[in-house]
Short mmCIF file of C-alpha atoms in Angstrom, two decimals:
data_model
loop_
_atom_site.label_atom_id
_atom_site.label_comp_id
_atom_site.label_asym_id
_atom_site.label_seq_id
_atom_site.Cartn_x
_atom_site.Cartn_y
_atom_site.Cartn_z
CA MET A 268 132.39 50.99 -241.82
CA LYS A 269 134.97 52.90 -239.78
CA GLN A 270 137.75 50.74 -241.17
CA TRP A 271 136.58 51.46 -244.72
CA ILE A 272 136.57 55.23 -244.08
CA LEU A 273 140.01 55.02 -242.46
CA ALA A 274 141.34 53.03 -245.42
CA CYS A 275 139.98 55.61 -247.89
CA PHE A 276 141.50 58.45 -245.83
CA LEU A 277 144.91 56.76 -245.72
CA LEU A 278 144.78 56.06 -249.46
CA SER A 279 144.03 59.73 -250.19
CA LEU A 280 146.98 60.80 -248.02
CA CYS A 281 149.20 58.36 -249.88
CA ASN A 282 148.06 59.77 -253.25
CA MET A 283 148.68 63.32 -252.08
CA ALA A 284 152.21 62.38 -251.02
CA HIS A 285 152.93 61.14 -254.55
CA ALA A 286 151.53 64.28 -256.19
CA VAL A 287 154.06 66.90 -257.25
CA ASP A 288 153.63 70.63 -256.72
CA ILE A 289 154.11 72.27 -260.09
CA GLN A 290 152.51 75.57 -259.01
CA ALA A 291 149.41 74.91 -261.08
CA ASP A 292 147.97 78.30 -260.05
CA THR A 293 151.01 80.27 -261.31
CA LEU A 294 150.76 81.56 -264.90
CA TYR A 295 154.48 82.37 -265.26
CA PRO A 296 156.53 79.99 -263.07
CA LYS A 297 160.31 80.27 -263.09
CA VAL A 298 162.91 77.49 -263.16
CA GLU A 299 166.61 77.81 -262.39
CA LEU A 300 168.94 75.51 -264.30
CA GLN A 301 172.29 75.10 -262.59
CA THR A 302 174.83 73.99 -265.17
CA SER A 303 178.54 73.27 -265.28
CA MET A 304 178.94 76.58 -267.15
CA GLY A 305 176.73 78.77 -264.93
CA ASN A 306 173.08 79.31 -264.10
CA ILE A 307 170.12 80.04 -266.37
CA VAL A 308 166.67 81.15 -265.23
CA VAL A 309 163.66 80.65 -267.50
CA GLU A 310 160.17 82.08 -267.13
CA LEU A 311 157.55 79.71 -268.48
CA ASP A 312 154.27 80.73 -270.13
CA ARG A 313 151.49 78.51 -268.79
CA GLN A 314 148.86 80.78 -270.33
CA ARG A 315 149.98 79.97 -273.89
CA ALA A 316 151.48 76.50 -273.37
CA PRO A 317 149.71 74.91 -270.38
CA ILE A 318 150.30 71.25 -271.35
CA THR A 319 153.96 71.84 -272.19
CA VAL A 320 154.67 73.87 -269.03
CA ASP A 321 152.98 71.28 -266.79
CA ASN A 322 154.95 68.51 -268.50
CA PHE A 323 158.28 70.33 -268.15
CA LEU A 324 157.64 71.25 -264.50
CA THR A 325 156.69 67.67 -263.64
CA TYR A 326 160.09 66.54 -264.91
CA VAL A 327 161.76 69.39 -263.00
CA VAL A 328 160.08 68.60 -259.68
CA LYS A 329 160.68 64.86 -260.02
CA GLY A 330 164.42 65.51 -260.53
CA HIS A 331 164.53 64.07 -264.06
CA TYR A 332 166.79 66.83 -265.36
CA ASP A 333 169.32 66.66 -262.51
CA ASN A 334 172.71 65.42 -263.68
CA THR A 335 171.85 65.31 -267.39
CA LEU A 336 173.75 66.43 -270.49
CA PHE A 337 173.28 69.20 -272.95
CA HIS A 338 174.00 66.72 -275.73
CA ARG A 339 173.34 68.77 -278.88
CA VAL A 340 174.97 72.14 -279.46
CA ILE A 341 174.85 73.97 -282.76
CA ALA A 342 176.23 77.50 -282.83
CA ASP A 343 173.73 80.08 -284.05
CA PHE A 344 170.93 77.51 -283.79
CA VAL A 345 170.14 75.51 -280.62
CA VAL A 346 171.43 74.07 -277.34
CA GLN A 347 169.50 70.88 -276.49
CA GLY A 348 169.32 68.73 -273.37
CA GLY A 349 167.09 66.93 -270.92
CA GLY A 350 167.26 63.35 -272.06
CA LEU A 351 170.67 61.77 -271.45
CA ASP A 352 172.72 61.02 -268.37
CA PRO A 353 176.50 61.77 -268.35
CA LYS A 354 177.22 58.28 -269.78
CA PHE A 355 174.97 59.05 -272.77
CA ASN A 356 172.22 56.70 -271.63
CA GLU A 357 168.65 57.81 -272.40
CA LYS A 358 166.58 58.49 -269.32
CA PRO A 359 163.08 56.97 -269.10
CA THR A 360 160.25 59.39 -269.85
CA ASP A 361 156.51 59.73 -269.47
CA LYS A 362 154.11 59.57 -272.41
CA PRO A 363 154.51 62.14 -275.24
CA ILE A 364 152.44 65.31 -275.08
CA VAL A 365 150.30 67.19 -277.57
CA ASN A 366 152.23 69.72 -279.64
CA GLU A 367 151.29 73.30 -278.64
CA ALA A 368 153.35 75.00 -281.35
CA GLY A 369 150.41 77.08 -282.58
CA ASN A 370 150.31 79.13 -279.37
CA GLY A 371 151.61 82.42 -280.79
CA LEU A 372 155.12 82.08 -279.29
CA SER A 373 158.01 82.09 -281.76
CA ASN A 374 161.32 80.23 -281.72
CA ALA A 375 163.16 83.52 -281.14
CA LEU A 376 166.59 84.05 -279.59
CA GLY A 377 166.51 83.18 -275.90
CA THR A 378 163.35 81.06 -275.89
CA ILE A 379 162.96 77.50 -274.63
CA ALA A 380 161.01 74.92 -276.64
CA MET A 381 160.27 71.21 -276.70
CA ALA A 382 162.44 68.90 -278.79
CA ARG A 383 160.62 66.12 -280.62
CA GLU A 384 160.99 63.50 -283.33
CA ASN A 385 159.33 63.66 -286.76
CA ASP A 386 155.93 62.89 -285.21
CA PRO A 387 154.64 66.33 -284.16
CA HIS A 388 153.19 64.91 -280.95
CA SER A 389 156.32 63.04 -279.79
CA ALA A 390 157.83 65.50 -277.28
CA THR A 391 158.56 64.04 -273.84
CA ALA A 392 161.37 65.49 -271.70
CA GLN A 393 163.99 66.91 -274.07
CA PHE A 394 164.03 70.65 -274.60
CA TYR A 395 166.18 73.18 -276.42
CA PHE A 396 167.15 76.80 -276.20
CA ASN A 397 167.10 78.94 -279.32
CA VAL A 398 170.44 80.72 -279.64
CA ALA A 399 169.28 82.54 -282.78
CA ASP A 400 165.96 83.59 -284.29
CA ASN A 401 164.74 80.27 -285.64
CA LYS A 402 161.44 81.17 -287.27
CA ARG A 403 161.76 78.10 -289.53
CA LEU A 404 160.94 76.04 -286.41
CA ASP A 405 157.60 77.85 -285.99
CA PRO A 406 154.42 76.26 -287.32
CA SER A 407 153.11 77.06 -290.79
CA LYS A 408 150.30 75.83 -293.03
CA ARG A 409 152.55 72.94 -294.09
CA ARG A 410 154.22 71.92 -290.83
CA TRP A 411 153.50 71.62 -287.12
CA GLY A 412 156.56 73.40 -285.78
CA TYR A 413 158.11 73.14 -282.32
CA ALA A 414 156.37 74.35 -279.17
CA VAL A 415 157.94 77.33 -277.43
CA PHE A 416 156.91 77.55 -273.78
CA GLY A 417 159.11 80.20 -272.14
CA GLU A 418 162.13 82.44 -272.31
CA VAL A 419 165.45 83.04 -270.60
CA THR A 420 165.28 85.86 -268.05
CA GLN A 421 168.77 85.39 -266.58
CA GLY A 422 171.92 83.71 -267.85
CA MET A 423 171.80 84.50 -271.56
CA ALA A 424 175.60 84.91 -271.53
CA VAL A 425 175.88 81.35 -270.14
CA LEU A 426 173.70 80.05 -272.94
CA GLU A 427 175.70 81.92 -275.57
CA ALA A 428 178.93 80.47 -274.14
CA MET A 429 177.44 76.96 -274.35
CA ALA A 430 176.56 77.52 -277.99
CA GLN A 431 180.23 78.21 -278.82
CA GLN A 432 181.64 75.01 -277.30
CA PRO A 433 183.55 72.66 -279.64
CA THR A 434 181.52 69.63 -280.74
CA ALA A 435 182.17 66.31 -282.46
CA ILE A 436 180.41 63.10 -283.48
CA ASN A 437 179.80 60.97 -280.38
CA SER A 438 181.07 57.44 -280.98
CA LYS A 439 178.56 55.79 -278.63
CA LEU A 440 175.49 57.43 -280.14
CA GLY A 441 176.72 58.18 -283.63
CA TRP A 442 175.26 61.68 -283.21
CA PRO A 443 176.96 64.87 -284.45
CA ASP A 444 177.10 68.17 -282.54
CA VAL A 445 177.87 66.64 -279.13
CA PRO A 446 180.07 68.90 -276.94
CA VAL A 447 183.63 67.59 -276.65
CA THR A 448 183.74 68.72 -273.02
CA PRO A 449 180.45 67.63 -271.41
CA ILE A 450 178.05 70.39 -270.41
CA ILE A 451 176.11 69.14 -267.39
CA LEU A 452 172.72 70.30 -266.14
CA THR A 453 173.47 69.60 -262.49
CA LYS A 454 170.12 70.67 -261.06
CA ALA A 455 166.79 72.10 -262.21
CA THR A 456 164.73 73.87 -259.54
CA LEU A 457 161.22 75.30 -259.63
CA LEU A 458 161.68 78.69 -257.96
CA PRO A 459 159.28 79.88 -255.22
CA ARG A 460 156.30 81.97 -256.28
CA GLU A 461 157.03 85.68 -256.36
#
């Protein structure tokens, strides 16, 4: 009996060691993104986008975003990243999440939102910054839209500079709008509670 209790105790410790602290009790956690062009701080809105914020923070805490590319840059539209390493290889992701686009947050200048494919519930790790007011990305009666889950609180000038970088079609991916000079997200850090 004692061995069984000890085994259960050790198993619970092991599970706790694998858990990640995403500040589940913080409504507005902040993340610092250190990039090759400067730092950006975002404040996330767990109250309006709890699934999306928890998903994003899990990737942050696990180090998924460290040493990744901002691979899609369109001036006066978006700056997108979070899915490719510097050699343009896709990083493995967890399962897609439910689209929370109907949360009342708009794709306004300076917000962060989840990138996805045509399937409205296909977002995994990739995110984008709105570098213009992109209300056409918001949900409507005819479309799901894209889930906004926070906003830039520091580093808007860095983001605006990213949006002006020259781009071209990437020969490996066949994708347009890839920065000619790579823009690297060197580290994403969940900041301590205030």
